[in-house]
Amino acid sequence: MPPRGARSVEAKVIVWFRDAVARLKREGVLPADFAVDLAIERPRREEFGDFGCALPLQMARVMKRPPAECARALIGAMTVPDDEVAAVEFAPPGYVNVRVRPEAWFAGLREVREAPDRYGESAAGAGERVLLEFVSANPTGPLHVGHGRGAVLGDALARILRAAGTHVETEYYINDVGNQIATLGRSVWARGREVLGLPAAFPDNGYRGGYVRDIAADLARGGDRAWFDQDYDAAGPPDRHPFALAAAARLLAGIREDLDALGVSFDRWFSERSLYDRGLVPGAVQDLLARGHAYRDDHGAVLFRMGGDGDDEDRVVVRANGVPTYFASDIAYHREKADRGYTRLVNIWGADHHGYIPRMKAAIAAFGRDPSVLEVLLVQMVTLTRGGVVVPMGKRSGEFVTLREVVDEVGPDAVRFLFLLRKADAQMEFDLDLAKAQTMENPVYYVQYGHARVASILRKAAALGLAPPDWSADLRAALVLPEEEAMVRDLGRFPGVVASAARRREPHHVAFYLMDLVKGFHSYYTKYKHSEKVVSSDRRKTAARLFLVFCVKAVLARGLGLLGVNAPEEMRFAGADDEQE
RNA sequence: GGGCGAUUAGCUCAGUUGGAUAGAGCGUUGGUCUCCGGAACCAAAGGCCGUGGGUUCGAAUCCCGCAUCGCCCA
């Protein structure tokens, strides 16, 4: 039960426009079927006010009247409270701009002061039940940097969606069945025999990373060494060989540790094998056959019928030898997820899997569900560079920089923030030297430094017996510097930014917002450090400014929290004092 | 050969779903400190938004062709 009494300023403005449009429809000025998306925007130039709307340009089309005339009609139909709005103006060629009174912006900060750790929450995404599945890397090797990007995106998105009132559960799907697990087991077996001096043929497509040898060496030393003396396939199903299970379990544990180091956790770890244990994979295949969405070919294989006129051909779900493909268990998995009652299944995939999307959607449709419940967010590749030079990542050879190495070298906060500073669906370059640099080149420290700086001010004030006051309307009158009014407005934008990031599934908007907000603060701080300090002999201004910077700190912490980045109370100066080690 | 994505300042990237004079960080150049934290601030220079057409009052944004890069599929 959120104590949200007041709507955000932006939400109010949207309502004012919407009501005006409705009124014009009632009066017959606009046709009843006039439909617009009420996109209000933030004007680039300050003189245009706080919110702008190009509605008259769209009205002009249907009304067949000049935009200026439409704008007059729109303005005439708007009823806005005088104590909240300073001006509603027409601007050529067809804008209506709204300037909100500083008092109205300031009123929104009451929520920040009363519940700093909840500010930005809304009901924008209420009613949705989302299952967010991400990473889901095979437990056949350590995570690489690309997985890390998906992990950070998913984790931040979950936090942002929850802030927007959406019920979210996060899940990691473990491919612990099949060829790849069998290949892992064979790789371990072969490496172990090498260690023991036994003849061994390493599988052609085996996993060549050094970790396989480490696992094999441990097994050879332990009580399982007898398995090395007999043929791999003598032990039963190749993906259930003790080595396959042991290696997968160990790699999965490592994956969890690596994600933990990055601050990413999951509500649920879902095993592919559990689908088989419950009979859901053959069950799904049988249902597809029964419904005519799959058929048996001449060789006895079962193929999923893609149907339609698409260029996408039918796909094998069960091979002629009776072994189901990964596609079969993916179908069963998504059906199972849908059966759990979510309104939306959001998957984060590497962009190299984009060709898989039509298949999964078709599979969902085959079970009679709306394929639009499946929403796939693609994460593009990460190119690692060091000082501008690309770090080669040979997947085949197993020679690649692991996620863990990057996190250990750069630190989780910088990794997360730099990933989230880019739109997910675009390739990005990740420069290790830049990420590691604790200088102004690195945006994450810029934001964190702002937070620490405010904390420092509040500590100083506390030492003088001063604390940020509770909200009251009269504090506003002491905040008249243009930078102060701008910060109040920026703070008021935050809930809208979070809601928009949630709706669009784009956490990077929060990161950019934080850069904006903290820039305003740094600028303000430096400009007035000699003239209009936060803590001064003027008690009235001091109280108001302590209130303001408290809110800045709270929103920085909150925003960083939505990205999973720490908001430190103080930061060590690198190179400022002693040289440690 | 088919498909997906990308192409915006020297570099790395935003651009609120078709709107106002296209923005930020870094880098470059030149400035600012009698410190509530200089990991800061201010200013300047820097653009045919890959290219050619189209759609309309209006395009970085939508449509088509082409070029380049990455990735899937064959």
Coordinates of N, CA and C in Angstrom, one line a residue, chain A residues 68-214:
Chain A
A68 N -1.8 27.0 -35.2 CA -2.0 28.0 -34.2 C -3.4 28.1 -33.7
E69 N -4.3 27.9 -34.6 CA -5.7 27.9 -34.2 C -6.1 26.7 -33.3
C70 N -5.5 25.6 -33.7 CA -5.7 24.4 -32.9 C -5.1 24.5 -31.5
A71 N -4.0 25.2 -31.5 CA -3.3 25.4 -30.2 C -4.2 26.2 -29.3
R72 N -4.8 27.3 -29.9 CA -5.7 28.1 -29.1 C -6.8 27.4 -28.5
A73 N -7.4 26.5 -29.4 CA -8.5 25.7 -28.9 C -8.1 24.8 -27.8
L74 N -6.9 24.2 -28.0 CA -6.4 23.3 -26.9 C -6.2 24.0 -25.6
I75 N -5.6 25.1 -25.7 CA -5.3 25.9 -24.5 C -6.6 26.3 -23.8
G76 N -7.5 26.7 -24.7 CA -8.8 27.1 -24.1 C -9.6 26.0 -23.4
A77 N -9.3 24.8 -23.8 CA -10.0 23.6 -23.2 C -9.3 23.1 -22.0
M78 N -8.1 23.6 -21.7 CA -7.4 23.1 -20.6 C -7.7 23.9 -19.3
T79 N -8.0 23.1 -18.3 CA -8.2 23.7 -17.0 C -7.0 23.3 -16.1
V80 N -6.2 24.2 -15.7 CA -5.0 23.9 -14.9 C -5.1 24.8 -13.6
P81 N -4.7 24.2 -12.5 CA -4.7 24.9 -11.2 C -3.7 26.1 -11.2
D82 N -4.1 27.2 -10.9 CA -3.2 28.4 -11.0 C -2.1 28.3 -10.0
D83 N -2.3 27.6 -8.9 CA -1.2 27.5 -7.9 C -0.1 26.5 -8.3
E84 N -0.3 25.8 -9.4 CA 0.7 24.8 -9.8 C 1.3 25.2 -11.2
V85 N 0.6 26.0 -11.9 CA 1.0 26.3 -13.3 C 1.3 27.8 -13.5
A86 N 2.4 28.2 -14.0 CA 2.7 29.6 -14.2 C 2.2 30.0 -15.5
A87 N 2.3 29.2 -16.5 CA 2.0 29.6 -17.9 C 1.7 28.4 -18.8
V88 N 0.7 28.6 -19.6 CA 0.5 27.7 -20.7 C 0.5 28.5 -22.0
E89 N 1.4 28.2 -22.9 CA 1.7 29.1 -24.0 C 1.7 28.3 -25.3
F90 N 1.3 29.0 -26.3 CA 1.5 28.5 -27.7 C 2.9 29.0 -28.2
A91 N 3.6 28.1 -28.9 CA 4.9 28.4 -29.5 C 4.9 27.8 -30.9
P92 N 5.2 28.6 -31.9 CA 5.3 28.1 -33.3 C 6.3 27.0 -33.4
P93 N 6.1 26.1 -34.3 CA 5.0 26.1 -35.3 C 3.7 25.5 -34.7
G94 N 3.8 24.7 -33.6 CA 2.5 24.2 -33.2 C 2.7 23.5 -31.8
Y95 N 3.3 24.2 -30.9 CA 3.5 23.6 -29.6 C 2.7 24.3 -28.6
V96 N 2.3 23.5 -27.5 CA 1.8 24.1 -26.3 C 2.8 23.7 -25.2
N97 N 3.3 24.8 -24.6 CA 4.3 24.6 -23.6 C 3.7 24.9 -22.2
V98 N 4.1 24.2 -21.2 CA 3.6 24.4 -19.9 C 4.7 24.7 -18.9
R99 N 4.6 25.7 -18.2 CA 5.6 26.1 -17.2 C 5.0 25.9 -15.8
V100 N 5.6 25.0 -15.1 CA 5.1 24.6 -13.8 C 5.8 25.5 -12.7
R101 N 5.0 25.9 -11.7 CA 5.5 26.7 -10.7 C 6.5 25.9 -9.8
P102 N 7.6 26.6 -9.4 CA 8.6 25.9 -8.5 C 7.9 25.3 -7.3
E103 N 6.9 25.9 -6.8 CA 6.2 25.3 -5.7 C 5.6 23.9 -6.0
A104 N 5.1 23.8 -7.2 CA 4.5 22.5 -7.6 C 5.6 21.4 -7.6
W105 N 6.8 21.8 -8.2 CA 7.9 20.8 -8.3 C 8.3 20.5 -6.8
F106 N 8.4 21.5 -6.0 CA 8.9 21.3 -4.7 C 8.0 20.4 -3.9
A107 N 6.7 20.5 -4.1 CA 5.8 19.7 -3.4 C 6.1 18.2 -3.5
G108 N 6.6 17.8 -4.7 CA 6.9 16.4 -4.9 C 8.0 15.9 -4.0
L109 N 8.8 16.8 -3.5 CA 10.0 16.3 -2.7 C 9.6 15.8 -1.3
R110 N 8.3 16.1 -1.0 CA 7.9 15.6 0.3 C 8.0 14.1 0.4
E111 N 7.7 13.4 -0.7 CA 7.9 12.0 -0.7 C 9.3 11.5 -0.6
V112 N 10.2 12.3 -1.1 CA 11.6 11.9 -1.0 C 12.1 11.9 0.5
R113 N 11.6 13.0 1.1 CA 12.1 13.1 2.5 C 11.4 12.1 3.4
E114 N 10.2 11.8 3.1 CA 9.4 10.9 4.0 C 9.8 9.4 3.8
A115 N 10.1 9.1 2.5 CA 10.5 7.7 2.2 C 11.6 7.7 1.2
P116 N 12.8 8.0 1.6 CA 13.9 8.2 0.6 C 14.1 6.9 -0.2
D117 N 14.0 5.8 0.4 CA 14.3 4.5 -0.3 C 13.2 4.0 -1.1
R118 N 12.1 4.8 -1.1 CA 10.9 4.3 -2.0 C 10.6 5.3 -3.1
Y119 N 11.3 6.4 -3.0 CA 11.0 7.4 -4.0 C 11.3 6.9 -5.4
G120 N 10.4 7.2 -6.3 CA 10.5 6.7 -7.7 C 9.6 5.5 -8.0
E121 N 9.0 4.9 -6.9 CA 8.1 3.9 -7.1 C 6.8 4.4 -7.7
S122 N 6.2 3.6 -8.5 CA 4.9 4.0 -9.1 C 4.1 2.7 -9.4
A123 N 3.0 2.9 -9.9 CA 2.1 1.8 -10.3 C 2.1 1.7 -11.8
A124 N 3.1 2.2 -12.5 CA 3.1 2.3 -13.9 C 3.1 0.9 -14.5
G125 N 3.7 -0.1 -13.9 CA 3.7 -1.4 -14.4 C 2.9 -2.4 -13.6
A126 N 2.0 -1.9 -12.8 CA 1.2 -2.7 -11.9 C 0.3 -3.7 -12.7
G127 N 0.0 -4.8 -12.2 CA -0.9 -5.8 -12.8 C -0.1 -6.8 -13.7
E128 N 1.1 -6.5 -14.0 CA 1.9 -7.5 -14.8 C 2.5 -8.4 -13.9
R129 N 2.6 -9.7 -14.3 CA 3.4 -10.7 -13.6 C 4.5 -11.2 -14.6
V130 N 5.7 -10.8 -14.3 CA 6.8 -11.0 -15.3 C 7.7 -12.1 -14.8
L131 N 8.0 -13.1 -15.7 CA 9.1 -14.0 -15.4 C 10.3 -13.5 -16.2
L132 N 11.3 -13.1 -15.6 CA 12.5 -12.6 -16.3 C 13.6 -13.7 -16.2
E133 N 13.9 -14.2 -17.4 CA 14.9 -15.2 -17.5 C 16.1 -14.7 -18.2
F134 N 17.3 -14.8 -17.5 CA 18.5 -14.3 -18.2 C 19.7 -15.1 -17.8
V135 N 20.8 -14.8 -18.4 CA 22.1 -15.5 -18.4 C 21.9 -16.9 -18.9
S136 N 21.4 -17.8 -18.0 CA 21.1 -19.2 -18.5 C 22.2 -19.8 -19.3
A137 N 23.5 -19.5 -19.0 CA 24.6 -20.0 -19.7 C 24.8 -21.5 -19.4
N138 N 25.2 -22.3 -20.4 CA 25.5 -23.7 -20.1 C 26.6 -23.9 -19.0
P139 N 26.4 -24.8 -18.1 CA 27.4 -25.0 -17.1 C 28.6 -25.9 -17.7
T140 N 29.1 -25.4 -18.8 CA 30.2 -26.1 -19.4 C 31.5 -25.3 -19.4
G141 N 31.4 -24.1 -18.8 CA 32.6 -23.3 -18.7 C 32.3 -22.0 -18.0
P142 N 33.3 -21.2 -17.6 CA 33.0 -20.0 -16.9 C 32.3 -19.0 -17.7
L143 N 31.7 -18.0 -17.1 CA 31.0 -17.0 -17.8 C 32.0 -16.0 -18.5
H144 N 31.6 -15.6 -19.6 CA 32.5 -14.5 -20.3 C 31.8 -13.2 -20.1
V145 N 32.4 -12.2 -20.7 CA 32.0 -10.8 -20.5 C 30.6 -10.6 -21.1
G146 N 30.3 -11.2 -22.2 CA 29.0 -11.1 -22.8 C 27.9 -11.5 -21.9
H147 N 28.1 -12.7 -21.2 CA 27.1 -13.1 -20.2 C 27.0 -12.0 -19.1
G148 N 28.1 -11.4 -18.7 CA 28.0 -10.4 -17.7 C 27.1 -9.2 -18.1
R149 N 27.2 -8.9 -19.3 CA 26.3 -7.8 -19.8 C 24.8 -8.2 -19.6
G150 N 24.5 -9.4 -20.1 CA 23.1 -9.8 -19.9 C 22.7 -9.9 -18.5
A151 N 23.7 -10.4 -17.6 CA 23.4 -10.5 -16.2 C 23.1 -9.2 -15.6
V152 N 23.9 -8.2 -15.9 CA 23.7 -6.8 -15.3 C 22.4 -6.2 -15.8
L153 N 22.1 -6.4 -17.1 CA 20.9 -5.9 -17.7 C 19.7 -6.5 -17.0
G154 N 19.7 -7.8 -16.9 CA 18.5 -8.5 -16.3 C 18.3 -8.1 -14.8
D155 N 19.4 -8.0 -14.1 CA 19.3 -7.7 -12.7 C 18.8 -6.3 -12.5
A156 N 19.3 -5.4 -13.3 CA 18.9 -4.0 -13.1 C 17.4 -3.8 -13.6
L157 N 17.1 -4.5 -14.7 CA 15.7 -4.5 -15.2 C 14.7 -5.0 -14.1
A158 N 15.1 -6.1 -13.5 CA 14.2 -6.6 -12.4 C 14.0 -5.6 -11.3
R159 N 15.0 -4.9 -10.9 CA 14.9 -3.9 -9.9 C 14.0 -2.7 -10.4
I160 N 14.2 -2.3 -11.6 CA 13.4 -1.2 -12.1 C 12.0 -1.6 -12.3
L161 N 11.7 -2.8 -12.8 CA 10.3 -3.2 -13.0 C 9.6 -3.3 -11.6
R162 N 10.3 -3.7 -10.6 CA 9.7 -3.8 -9.3 C 9.4 -2.4 -8.8
A163 N 10.2 -1.5 -9.1 CA 10.0 -0.1 -8.6 C 8.7 0.4 -9.4
A164 N 8.5 -0.1 -10.6 CA 7.3 0.4 -11.3 C 6.1 -0.4 -11.0
G165 N 6.2 -1.2 -9.9 CA 5.0 -1.9 -9.4 C 4.7 -3.2 -10.1
T166 N 5.6 -3.7 -10.9 CA 5.5 -5.0 -11.6 C 5.9 -6.1 -10.7
H167 N 5.2 -7.2 -10.7 CA 5.6 -8.4 -10.0 C 6.6 -9.1 -10.9
V168 N 7.8 -9.3 -10.4 CA 8.9 -9.9 -11.2 C 9.5 -11.1 -10.4
E169 N 9.7 -12.2 -11.1 CA 10.5 -13.3 -10.6 C 11.7 -13.5 -11.6
T170 N 12.9 -13.7 -11.1 CA 14.0 -13.9 -12.0 C 14.4 -15.4 -11.9
E171 N 14.9 -15.8 -13.1 CA 15.2 -17.3 -13.2 C 16.4 -17.5 -14.1
Y172 N 17.1 -18.5 -13.7 CA 18.3 -19.0 -14.5 C 17.9 -20.4 -15.0
Y173 N 17.9 -20.6 -16.3 CA 17.6 -21.9 -16.8 C 18.9 -22.7 -17.0
I174 N 19.0 -23.8 -16.4 CA 20.3 -24.6 -16.5 C 20.2 -25.7 -17.5
N175 N 21.0 -25.6 -18.5 CA 21.0 -26.7 -19.5 C 21.9 -27.8 -19.0
D176 N 21.3 -28.7 -18.2 CA 22.1 -29.7 -17.5 C 21.9 -31.1 -18.1
V177 N 21.4 -31.1 -19.4 CA 21.1 -32.3 -20.1 C 21.7 -32.2 -21.5
G178 N 22.1 -33.4 -22.1 CA 22.3 -33.4 -23.5 C 23.8 -33.4 -23.9
N179 N 23.9 -33.2 -25.2 CA 25.2 -33.3 -25.9 C 26.3 -32.5 -25.2
Q180 N 26.0 -31.3 -24.8 CA 27.1 -30.4 -24.4 C 27.6 -30.9 -23.0
I181 N 26.7 -31.4 -22.2 CA 27.1 -31.9 -20.9 C 27.9 -33.2 -21.1
A182 N 27.5 -34.0 -22.1 CA 28.2 -35.2 -22.4 C 29.6 -34.9 -22.9
T183 N 29.7 -33.9 -23.8 CA 31.0 -33.5 -24.3 C 31.9 -33.0 -23.1
L184 N 31.3 -32.3 -22.2 CA 32.0 -31.8 -21.0 C 32.6 -33.0 -20.3
G185 N 31.7 -34.0 -20.1 CA 32.2 -35.2 -19.3 C 33.3 -35.9 -20.1
R186 N 33.2 -36.0 -21.4 CA 34.2 -36.7 -22.2 C 35.5 -35.9 -22.1
S187 N 35.4 -34.6 -22.1 CA 36.6 -33.7 -22.1 C 37.3 -33.9 -20.7
V188 N 36.6 -34.0 -19.7 CA 37.2 -34.2 -18.4 C 37.8 -35.6 -18.3
W189 N 37.1 -36.6 -18.8 CA 37.6 -38.0 -18.8 C 39.0 -38.0 -19.6
A190 N 39.0 -37.4 -20.8 CA 40.2 -37.4 -21.6 C 41.4 -36.7 -20.9
R191 N 41.1 -35.6 -20.3 CA 42.2 -34.8 -19.6 C 42.7 -35.6 -18.4
G192 N 41.8 -36.2 -17.7 CA 42.2 -37.0 -16.6 C 43.1 -38.2 -17.0
R193 N 42.8 -38.8 -18.1 CA 43.6 -39.9 -18.5 C 45.0 -39.4 -18.9
E194 N 45.0 -38.2 -19.5 CA 46.3 -37.6 -19.8 C 47.2 -37.4 -18.5
V195 N 46.5 -36.9 -17.5 CA 47.1 -36.6 -16.2 C 47.7 -38.0 -15.6
L196 N 46.9 -39.0 -15.8 CA 47.3 -40.3 -15.3 C 48.2 -41.1 -16.2
G197 N 48.5 -40.5 -17.3 CA 49.4 -41.2 -18.2 C 48.8 -42.3 -19.0
L198 N 47.5 -42.3 -19.1 CA 46.8 -43.3 -19.9 C 46.5 -42.8 -21.3
P199 N 46.4 -43.7 -22.3 CA 46.1 -43.2 -23.6 C 44.7 -42.5 -23.7
A200 N 44.6 -41.4 -24.3 CA 43.4 -40.6 -24.4 C 43.3 -39.9 -25.7
A201 N 42.1 -39.9 -26.3 CA 41.8 -39.1 -27.5 C 40.8 -38.0 -27.1
F202 N 41.3 -36.8 -27.1 CA 40.5 -35.7 -26.7 C 39.4 -35.5 -27.8
P203 N 38.2 -35.3 -27.4 CA 37.1 -35.1 -28.3 C 37.3 -33.9 -29.3
D204 N 36.9 -34.1 -30.5 CA 37.1 -33.0 -31.5 C 36.6 -31.7 -31.1
N205 N 35.3 -31.7 -30.6 CA 34.7 -30.5 -30.2 C 34.7 -30.3 -28.7
G206 N 35.7 -30.9 -28.0 CA 35.7 -30.9 -26.6 C 36.0 -29.5 -26.1
Y207 N 35.9 -29.3 -24.7 CA 36.1 -28.0 -24.1 C 37.6 -27.9 -23.7
R208 N 38.3 -27.0 -24.3 CA 39.7 -26.9 -24.2 C 40.2 -26.0 -23.1
G209 N 39.3 -25.4 -22.4 CA 39.8 -24.4 -21.4 C 40.6 -25.1 -20.3
G210 N 41.4 -24.4 -19.6 CA 42.3 -25.0 -18.6 C 41.5 -25.5 -17.4
Y211 N 40.3 -25.0 -17.2 CA 39.4 -25.4 -16.1 C 39.1 -26.9 -16.2
V212 N 39.0 -27.4 -17.4 CA 38.7 -28.8 -17.6 C 39.8 -29.7 -17.0
R213 N 41.0 -29.3 -17.3 CA 42.2 -30.0 -16.8 C 42.2 -29.9 -15.2
D214 N 41.8 -28.8 -14.7 CA 41.8 -28.6 -13.2 C 40.8 -29.6 -12.6

